[in-house]
GROMACS .gro file of N, CA and C in nm:
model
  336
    1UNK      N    1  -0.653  -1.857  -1.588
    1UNK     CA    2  -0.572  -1.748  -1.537
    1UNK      C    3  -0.616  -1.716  -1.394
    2UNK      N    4  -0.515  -1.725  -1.314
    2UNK     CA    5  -0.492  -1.676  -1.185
    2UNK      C    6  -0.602  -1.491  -1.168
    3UNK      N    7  -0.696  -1.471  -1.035
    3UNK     CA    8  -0.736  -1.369  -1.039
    3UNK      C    9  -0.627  -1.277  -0.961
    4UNK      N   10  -0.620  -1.133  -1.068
    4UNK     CA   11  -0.502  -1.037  -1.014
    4UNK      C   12  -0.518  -0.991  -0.816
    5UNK      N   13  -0.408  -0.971  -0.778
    5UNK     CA   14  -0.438  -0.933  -0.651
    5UNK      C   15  -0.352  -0.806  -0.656
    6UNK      N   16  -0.389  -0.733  -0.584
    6UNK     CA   17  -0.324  -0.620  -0.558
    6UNK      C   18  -0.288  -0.612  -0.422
    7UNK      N   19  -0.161  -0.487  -0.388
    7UNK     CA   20  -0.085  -0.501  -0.242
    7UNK      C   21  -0.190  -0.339  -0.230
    8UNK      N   22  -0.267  -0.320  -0.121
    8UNK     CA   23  -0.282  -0.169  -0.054
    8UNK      C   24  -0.185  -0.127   0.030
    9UNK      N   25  -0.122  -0.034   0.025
    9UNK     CA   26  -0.012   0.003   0.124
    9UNK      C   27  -0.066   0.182   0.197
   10UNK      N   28  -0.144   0.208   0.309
   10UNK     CA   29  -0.143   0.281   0.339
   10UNK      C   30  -0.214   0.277   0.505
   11UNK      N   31  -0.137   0.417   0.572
   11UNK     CA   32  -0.160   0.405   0.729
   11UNK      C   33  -0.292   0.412   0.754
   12UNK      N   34  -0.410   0.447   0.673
   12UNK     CA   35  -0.543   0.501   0.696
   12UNK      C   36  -0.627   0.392   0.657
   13UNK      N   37  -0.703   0.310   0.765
   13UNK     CA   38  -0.778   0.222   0.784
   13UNK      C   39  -0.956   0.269   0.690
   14UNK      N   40  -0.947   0.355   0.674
   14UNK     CA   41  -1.079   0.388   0.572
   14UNK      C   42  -1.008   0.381   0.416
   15UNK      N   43  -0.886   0.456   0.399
   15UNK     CA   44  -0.837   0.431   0.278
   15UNK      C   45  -0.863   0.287   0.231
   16UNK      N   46  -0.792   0.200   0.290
   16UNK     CA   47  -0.781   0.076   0.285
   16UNK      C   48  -0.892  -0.015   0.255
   17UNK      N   49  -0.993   0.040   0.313
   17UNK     CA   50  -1.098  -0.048   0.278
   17UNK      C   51  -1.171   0.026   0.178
   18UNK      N   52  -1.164   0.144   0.107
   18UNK     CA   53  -1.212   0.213   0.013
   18UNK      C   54  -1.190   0.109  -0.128
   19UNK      N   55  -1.030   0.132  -0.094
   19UNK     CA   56  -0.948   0.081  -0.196
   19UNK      C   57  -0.995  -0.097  -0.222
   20UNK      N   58  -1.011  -0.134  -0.135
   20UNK     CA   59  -1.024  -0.302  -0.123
   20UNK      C   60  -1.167  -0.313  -0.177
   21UNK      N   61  -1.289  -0.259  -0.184
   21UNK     CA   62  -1.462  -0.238  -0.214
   21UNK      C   63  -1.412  -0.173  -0.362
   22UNK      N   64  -1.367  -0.112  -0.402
   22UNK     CA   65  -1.311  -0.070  -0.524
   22UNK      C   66  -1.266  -0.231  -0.624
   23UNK      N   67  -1.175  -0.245  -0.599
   23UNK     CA   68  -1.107  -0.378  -0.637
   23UNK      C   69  -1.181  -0.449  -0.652
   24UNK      N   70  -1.203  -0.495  -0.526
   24UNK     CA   71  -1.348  -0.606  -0.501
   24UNK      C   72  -1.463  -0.602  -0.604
   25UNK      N   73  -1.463  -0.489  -0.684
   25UNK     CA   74  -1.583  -0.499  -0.803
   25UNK      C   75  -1.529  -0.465  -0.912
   26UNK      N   76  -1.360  -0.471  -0.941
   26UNK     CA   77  -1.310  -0.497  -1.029
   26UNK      C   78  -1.235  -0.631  -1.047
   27UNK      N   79  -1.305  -0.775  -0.936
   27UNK     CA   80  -1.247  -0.875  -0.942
   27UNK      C   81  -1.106  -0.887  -0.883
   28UNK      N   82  -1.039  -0.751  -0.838
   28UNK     CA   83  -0.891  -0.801  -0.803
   28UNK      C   84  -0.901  -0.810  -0.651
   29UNK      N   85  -0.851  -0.911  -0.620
   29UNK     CA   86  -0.822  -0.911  -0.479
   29UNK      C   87  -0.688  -0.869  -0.413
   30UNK      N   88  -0.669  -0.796  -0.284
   30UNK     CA   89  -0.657  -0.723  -0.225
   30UNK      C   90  -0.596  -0.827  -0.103
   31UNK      N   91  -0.412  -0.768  -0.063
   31UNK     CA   92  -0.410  -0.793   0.061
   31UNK      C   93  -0.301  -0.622   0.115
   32UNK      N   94  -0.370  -0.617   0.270
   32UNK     CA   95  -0.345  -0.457   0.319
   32UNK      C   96  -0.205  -0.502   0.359
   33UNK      N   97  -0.175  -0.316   0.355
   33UNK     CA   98   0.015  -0.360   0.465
   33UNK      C   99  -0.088  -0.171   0.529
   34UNK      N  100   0.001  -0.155   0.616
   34UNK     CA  101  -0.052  -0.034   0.702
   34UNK      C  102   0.089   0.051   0.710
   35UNK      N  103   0.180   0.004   0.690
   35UNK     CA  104   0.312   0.058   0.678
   35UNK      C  105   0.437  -0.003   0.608
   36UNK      N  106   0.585   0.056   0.546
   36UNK     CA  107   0.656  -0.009   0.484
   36UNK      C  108   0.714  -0.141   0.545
   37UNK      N  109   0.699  -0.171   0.661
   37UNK     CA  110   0.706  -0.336   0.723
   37UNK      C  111   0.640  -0.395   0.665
   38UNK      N  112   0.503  -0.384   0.663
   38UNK     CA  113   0.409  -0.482   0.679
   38UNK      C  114   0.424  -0.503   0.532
   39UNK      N  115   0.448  -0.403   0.416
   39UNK     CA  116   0.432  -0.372   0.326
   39UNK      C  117   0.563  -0.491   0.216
   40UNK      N  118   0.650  -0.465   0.289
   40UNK     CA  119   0.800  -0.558   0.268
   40UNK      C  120   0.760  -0.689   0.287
   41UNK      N  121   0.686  -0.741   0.420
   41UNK     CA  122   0.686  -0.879   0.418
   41UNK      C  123   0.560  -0.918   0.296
   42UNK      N  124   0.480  -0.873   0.307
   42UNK     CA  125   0.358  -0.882   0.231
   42UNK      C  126   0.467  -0.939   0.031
   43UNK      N  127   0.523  -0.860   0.009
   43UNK     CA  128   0.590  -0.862  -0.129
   43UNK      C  129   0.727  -0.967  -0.094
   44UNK      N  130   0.761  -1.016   0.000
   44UNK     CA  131   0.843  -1.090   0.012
   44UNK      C  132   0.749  -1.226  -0.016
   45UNK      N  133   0.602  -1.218   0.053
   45UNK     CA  134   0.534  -1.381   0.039
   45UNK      C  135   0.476  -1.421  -0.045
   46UNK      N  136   0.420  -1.331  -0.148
   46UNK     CA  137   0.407  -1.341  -0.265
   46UNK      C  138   0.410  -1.238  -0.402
   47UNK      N  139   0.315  -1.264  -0.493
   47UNK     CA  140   0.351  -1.215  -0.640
   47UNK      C  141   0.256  -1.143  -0.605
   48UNK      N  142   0.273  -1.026  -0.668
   48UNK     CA  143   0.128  -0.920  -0.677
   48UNK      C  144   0.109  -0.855  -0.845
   49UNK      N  145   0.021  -0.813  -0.849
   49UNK     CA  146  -0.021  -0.783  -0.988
   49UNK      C  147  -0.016  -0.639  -1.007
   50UNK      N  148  -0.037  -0.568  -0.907
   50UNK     CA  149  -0.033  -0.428  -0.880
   50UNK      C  150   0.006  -0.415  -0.723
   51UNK      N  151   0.041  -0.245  -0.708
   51UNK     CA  152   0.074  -0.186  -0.570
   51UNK      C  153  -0.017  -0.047  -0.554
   52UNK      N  154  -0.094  -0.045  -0.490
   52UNK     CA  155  -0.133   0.112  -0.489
   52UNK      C  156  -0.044   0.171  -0.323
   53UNK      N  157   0.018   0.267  -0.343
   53UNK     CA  158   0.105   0.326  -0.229
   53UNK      C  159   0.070   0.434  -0.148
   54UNK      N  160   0.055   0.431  -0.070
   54UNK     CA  161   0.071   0.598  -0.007
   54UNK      C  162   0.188   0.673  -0.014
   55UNK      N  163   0.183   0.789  -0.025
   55UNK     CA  164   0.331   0.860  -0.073
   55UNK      C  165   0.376   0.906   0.111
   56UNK      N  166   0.292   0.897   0.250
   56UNK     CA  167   0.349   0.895   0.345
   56UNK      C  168   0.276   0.812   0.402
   57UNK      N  169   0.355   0.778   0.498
   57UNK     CA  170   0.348   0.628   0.591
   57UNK      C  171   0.419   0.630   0.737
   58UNK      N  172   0.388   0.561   0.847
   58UNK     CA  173   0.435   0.609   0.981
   58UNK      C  174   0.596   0.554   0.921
   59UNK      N  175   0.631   0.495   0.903
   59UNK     CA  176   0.753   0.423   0.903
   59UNK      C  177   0.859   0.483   0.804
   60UNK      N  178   0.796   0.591   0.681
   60UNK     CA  179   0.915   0.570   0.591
   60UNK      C  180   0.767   0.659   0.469
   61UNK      N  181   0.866   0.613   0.388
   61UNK     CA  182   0.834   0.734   0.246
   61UNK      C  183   0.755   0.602   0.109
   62UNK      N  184   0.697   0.680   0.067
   62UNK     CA  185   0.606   0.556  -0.017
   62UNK      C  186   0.719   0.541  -0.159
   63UNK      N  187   0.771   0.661  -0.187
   63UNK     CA  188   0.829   0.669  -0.302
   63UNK      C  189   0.964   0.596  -0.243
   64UNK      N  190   1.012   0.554  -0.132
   64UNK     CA  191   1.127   0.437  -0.120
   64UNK      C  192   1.102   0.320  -0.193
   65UNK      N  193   0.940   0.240  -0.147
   65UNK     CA  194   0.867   0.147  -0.178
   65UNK      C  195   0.911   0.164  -0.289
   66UNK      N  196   0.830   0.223  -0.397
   66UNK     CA  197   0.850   0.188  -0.516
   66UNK      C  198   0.966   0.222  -0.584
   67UNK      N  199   1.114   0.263  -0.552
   67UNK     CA  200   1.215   0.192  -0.603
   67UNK      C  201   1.233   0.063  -0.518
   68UNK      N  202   1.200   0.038  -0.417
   68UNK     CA  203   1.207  -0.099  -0.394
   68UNK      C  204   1.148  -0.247  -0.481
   69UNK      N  205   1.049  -0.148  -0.513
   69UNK     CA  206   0.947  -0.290  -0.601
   69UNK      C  207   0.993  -0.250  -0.739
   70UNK      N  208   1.023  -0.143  -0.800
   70UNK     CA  209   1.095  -0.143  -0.907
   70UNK      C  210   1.209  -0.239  -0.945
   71UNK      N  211   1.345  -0.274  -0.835
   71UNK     CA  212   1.410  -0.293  -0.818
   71UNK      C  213   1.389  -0.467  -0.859
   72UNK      N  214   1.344  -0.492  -0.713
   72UNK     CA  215   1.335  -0.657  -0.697
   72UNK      C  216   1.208  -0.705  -0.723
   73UNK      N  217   1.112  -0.634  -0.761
   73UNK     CA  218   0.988  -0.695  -0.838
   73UNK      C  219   0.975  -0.591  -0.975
   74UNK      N  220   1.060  -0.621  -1.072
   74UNK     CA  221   1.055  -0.556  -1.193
   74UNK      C  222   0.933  -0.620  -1.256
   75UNK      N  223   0.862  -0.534  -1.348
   75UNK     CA  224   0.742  -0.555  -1.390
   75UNK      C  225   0.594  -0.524  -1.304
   76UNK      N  226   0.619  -0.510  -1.167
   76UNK     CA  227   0.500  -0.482  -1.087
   76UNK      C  228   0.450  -0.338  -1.115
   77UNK      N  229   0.355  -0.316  -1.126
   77UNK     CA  230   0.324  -0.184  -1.156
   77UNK      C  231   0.261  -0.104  -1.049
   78UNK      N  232   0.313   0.028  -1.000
   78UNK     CA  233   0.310   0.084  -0.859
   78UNK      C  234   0.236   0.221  -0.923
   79UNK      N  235   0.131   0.236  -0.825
   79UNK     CA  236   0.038   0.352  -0.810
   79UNK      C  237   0.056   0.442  -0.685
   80UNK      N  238   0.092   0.511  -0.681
   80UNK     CA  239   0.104   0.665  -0.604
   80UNK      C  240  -0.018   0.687  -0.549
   81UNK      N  241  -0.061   0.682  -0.390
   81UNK     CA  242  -0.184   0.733  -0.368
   81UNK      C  243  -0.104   0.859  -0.272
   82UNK      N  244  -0.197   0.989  -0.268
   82UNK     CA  245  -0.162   1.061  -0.212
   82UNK      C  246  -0.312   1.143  -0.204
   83UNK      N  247  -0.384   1.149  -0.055
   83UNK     CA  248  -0.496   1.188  -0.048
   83UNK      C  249  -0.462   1.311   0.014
   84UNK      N  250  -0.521   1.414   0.012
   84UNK     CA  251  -0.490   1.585   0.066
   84UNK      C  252  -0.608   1.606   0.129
   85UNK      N  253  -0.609   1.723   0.204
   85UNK     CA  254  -0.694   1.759   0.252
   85UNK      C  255  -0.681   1.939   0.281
   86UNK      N  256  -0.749   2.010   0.189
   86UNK     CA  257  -0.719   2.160   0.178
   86UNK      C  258  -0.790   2.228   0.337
   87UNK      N  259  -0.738   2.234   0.381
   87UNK     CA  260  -0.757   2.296   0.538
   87UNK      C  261  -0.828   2.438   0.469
   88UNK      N  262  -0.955   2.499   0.583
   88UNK     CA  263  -1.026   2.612   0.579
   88UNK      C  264  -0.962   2.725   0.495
   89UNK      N  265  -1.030   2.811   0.446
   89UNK     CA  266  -0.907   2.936   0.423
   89UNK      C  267  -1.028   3.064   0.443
   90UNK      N  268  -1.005   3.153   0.427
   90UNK     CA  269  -1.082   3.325   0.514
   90UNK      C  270  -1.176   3.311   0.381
   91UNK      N  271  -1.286   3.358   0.477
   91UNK     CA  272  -1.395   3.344   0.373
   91UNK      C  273  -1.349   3.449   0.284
   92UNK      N  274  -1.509   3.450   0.156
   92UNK     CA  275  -1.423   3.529   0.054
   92UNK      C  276  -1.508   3.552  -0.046
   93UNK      N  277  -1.542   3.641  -0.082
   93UNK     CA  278  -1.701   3.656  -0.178
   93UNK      C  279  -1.675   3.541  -0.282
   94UNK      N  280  -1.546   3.545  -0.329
   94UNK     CA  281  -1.528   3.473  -0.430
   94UNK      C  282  -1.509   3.318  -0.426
   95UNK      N  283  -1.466   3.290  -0.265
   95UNK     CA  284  -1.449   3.120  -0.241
   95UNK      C  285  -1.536   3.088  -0.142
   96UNK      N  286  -1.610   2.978  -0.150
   96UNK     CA  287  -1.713   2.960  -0.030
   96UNK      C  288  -1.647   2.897   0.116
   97UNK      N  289  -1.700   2.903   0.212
   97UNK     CA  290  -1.628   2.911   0.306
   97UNK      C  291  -1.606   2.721   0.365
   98UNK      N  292  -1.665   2.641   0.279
   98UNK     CA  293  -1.636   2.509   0.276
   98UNK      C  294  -1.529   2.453   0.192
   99UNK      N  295  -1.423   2.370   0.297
   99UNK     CA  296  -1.356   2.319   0.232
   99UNK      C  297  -1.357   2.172   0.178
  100UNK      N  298  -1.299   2.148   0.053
  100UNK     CA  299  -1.327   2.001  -0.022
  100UNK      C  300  -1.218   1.914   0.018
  101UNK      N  301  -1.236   1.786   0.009
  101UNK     CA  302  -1.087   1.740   0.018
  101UNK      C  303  -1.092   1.695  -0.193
  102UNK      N  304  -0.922   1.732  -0.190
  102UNK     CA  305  -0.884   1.722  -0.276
  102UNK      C  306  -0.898   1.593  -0.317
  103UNK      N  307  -0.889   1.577  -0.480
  103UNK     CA  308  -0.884   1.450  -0.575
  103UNK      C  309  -0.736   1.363  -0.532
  104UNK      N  310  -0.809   1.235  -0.593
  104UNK     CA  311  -0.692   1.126  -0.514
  104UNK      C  312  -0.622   1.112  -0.690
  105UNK      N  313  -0.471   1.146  -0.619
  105UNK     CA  314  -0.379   1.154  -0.757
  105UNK      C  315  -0.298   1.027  -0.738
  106UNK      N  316  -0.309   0.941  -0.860
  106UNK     CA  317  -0.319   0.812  -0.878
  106UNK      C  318  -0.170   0.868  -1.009
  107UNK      N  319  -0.066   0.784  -0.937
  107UNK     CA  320   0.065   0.803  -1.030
  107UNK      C  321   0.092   0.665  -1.097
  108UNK      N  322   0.094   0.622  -1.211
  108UNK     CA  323   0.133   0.499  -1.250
  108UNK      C  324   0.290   0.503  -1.317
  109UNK      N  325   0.353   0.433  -1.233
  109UNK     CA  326   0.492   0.413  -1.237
  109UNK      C  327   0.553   0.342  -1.379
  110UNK      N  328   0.460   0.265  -1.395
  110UNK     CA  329   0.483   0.185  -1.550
  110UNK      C  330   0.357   0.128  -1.539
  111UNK      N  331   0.272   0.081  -1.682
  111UNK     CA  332   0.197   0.062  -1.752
  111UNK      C  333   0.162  -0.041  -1.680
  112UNK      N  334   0.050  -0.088  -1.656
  112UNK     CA  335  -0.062  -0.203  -1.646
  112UNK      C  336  -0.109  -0.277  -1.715
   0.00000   0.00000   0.00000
């Protein structure tokens, strides 16, 4: 059996390689797109096993992508990345005055 590869699709060059060191020690290999171009040709040249997406992108909307790969790669299974970042808010006896960045919400489109 062929080792799974996965497509990374997102504008943030640390994401990307988060995601790829992740993989990388779950055996799947990893090729990047940085936007829905790069992202289109990438799935035009070959088969992928998974998609992890960004839900924004300089070019376009992540959730296009995946009715796209829904569409003409039925069976691929597409993950929703969407990383946040909770900006400062007035201090507050009750909230400390550091902000976290939020948990990475991982959407699975259909089953793996």
């Amino acid at each position: 059996m062929n080792q799974p590869i996965a497509l990374i699709v997102d504008d943030e060059p640390d994401i990307r390689e988060l995601l790829e060191i992740t993989l990388a020690r779950m055996n799947i290999d990893t090729v990047e797109a940085e936007n829905l171009a790069q992202a289109r040709k990438a799935l035009a040249a070959q088969k992928f096993h998974l998609c992890l997406a960004d839900m924004r992108l300089p070019d376009g909307d992540g959730i296009e992508l995946v009715r796209e790969i829904h569409e003409q790669y039925p069976g691929t299974p597409v993950a929703m990345i969407r990383a946040t970042w909770r900006p400062p808010s007035k201090c507050s006896r009750q909230e400390p005055s550091i902000s976290y960045p939020s948990r990475w919400i991982f959407r699975y489109c259909e089953n793996w």
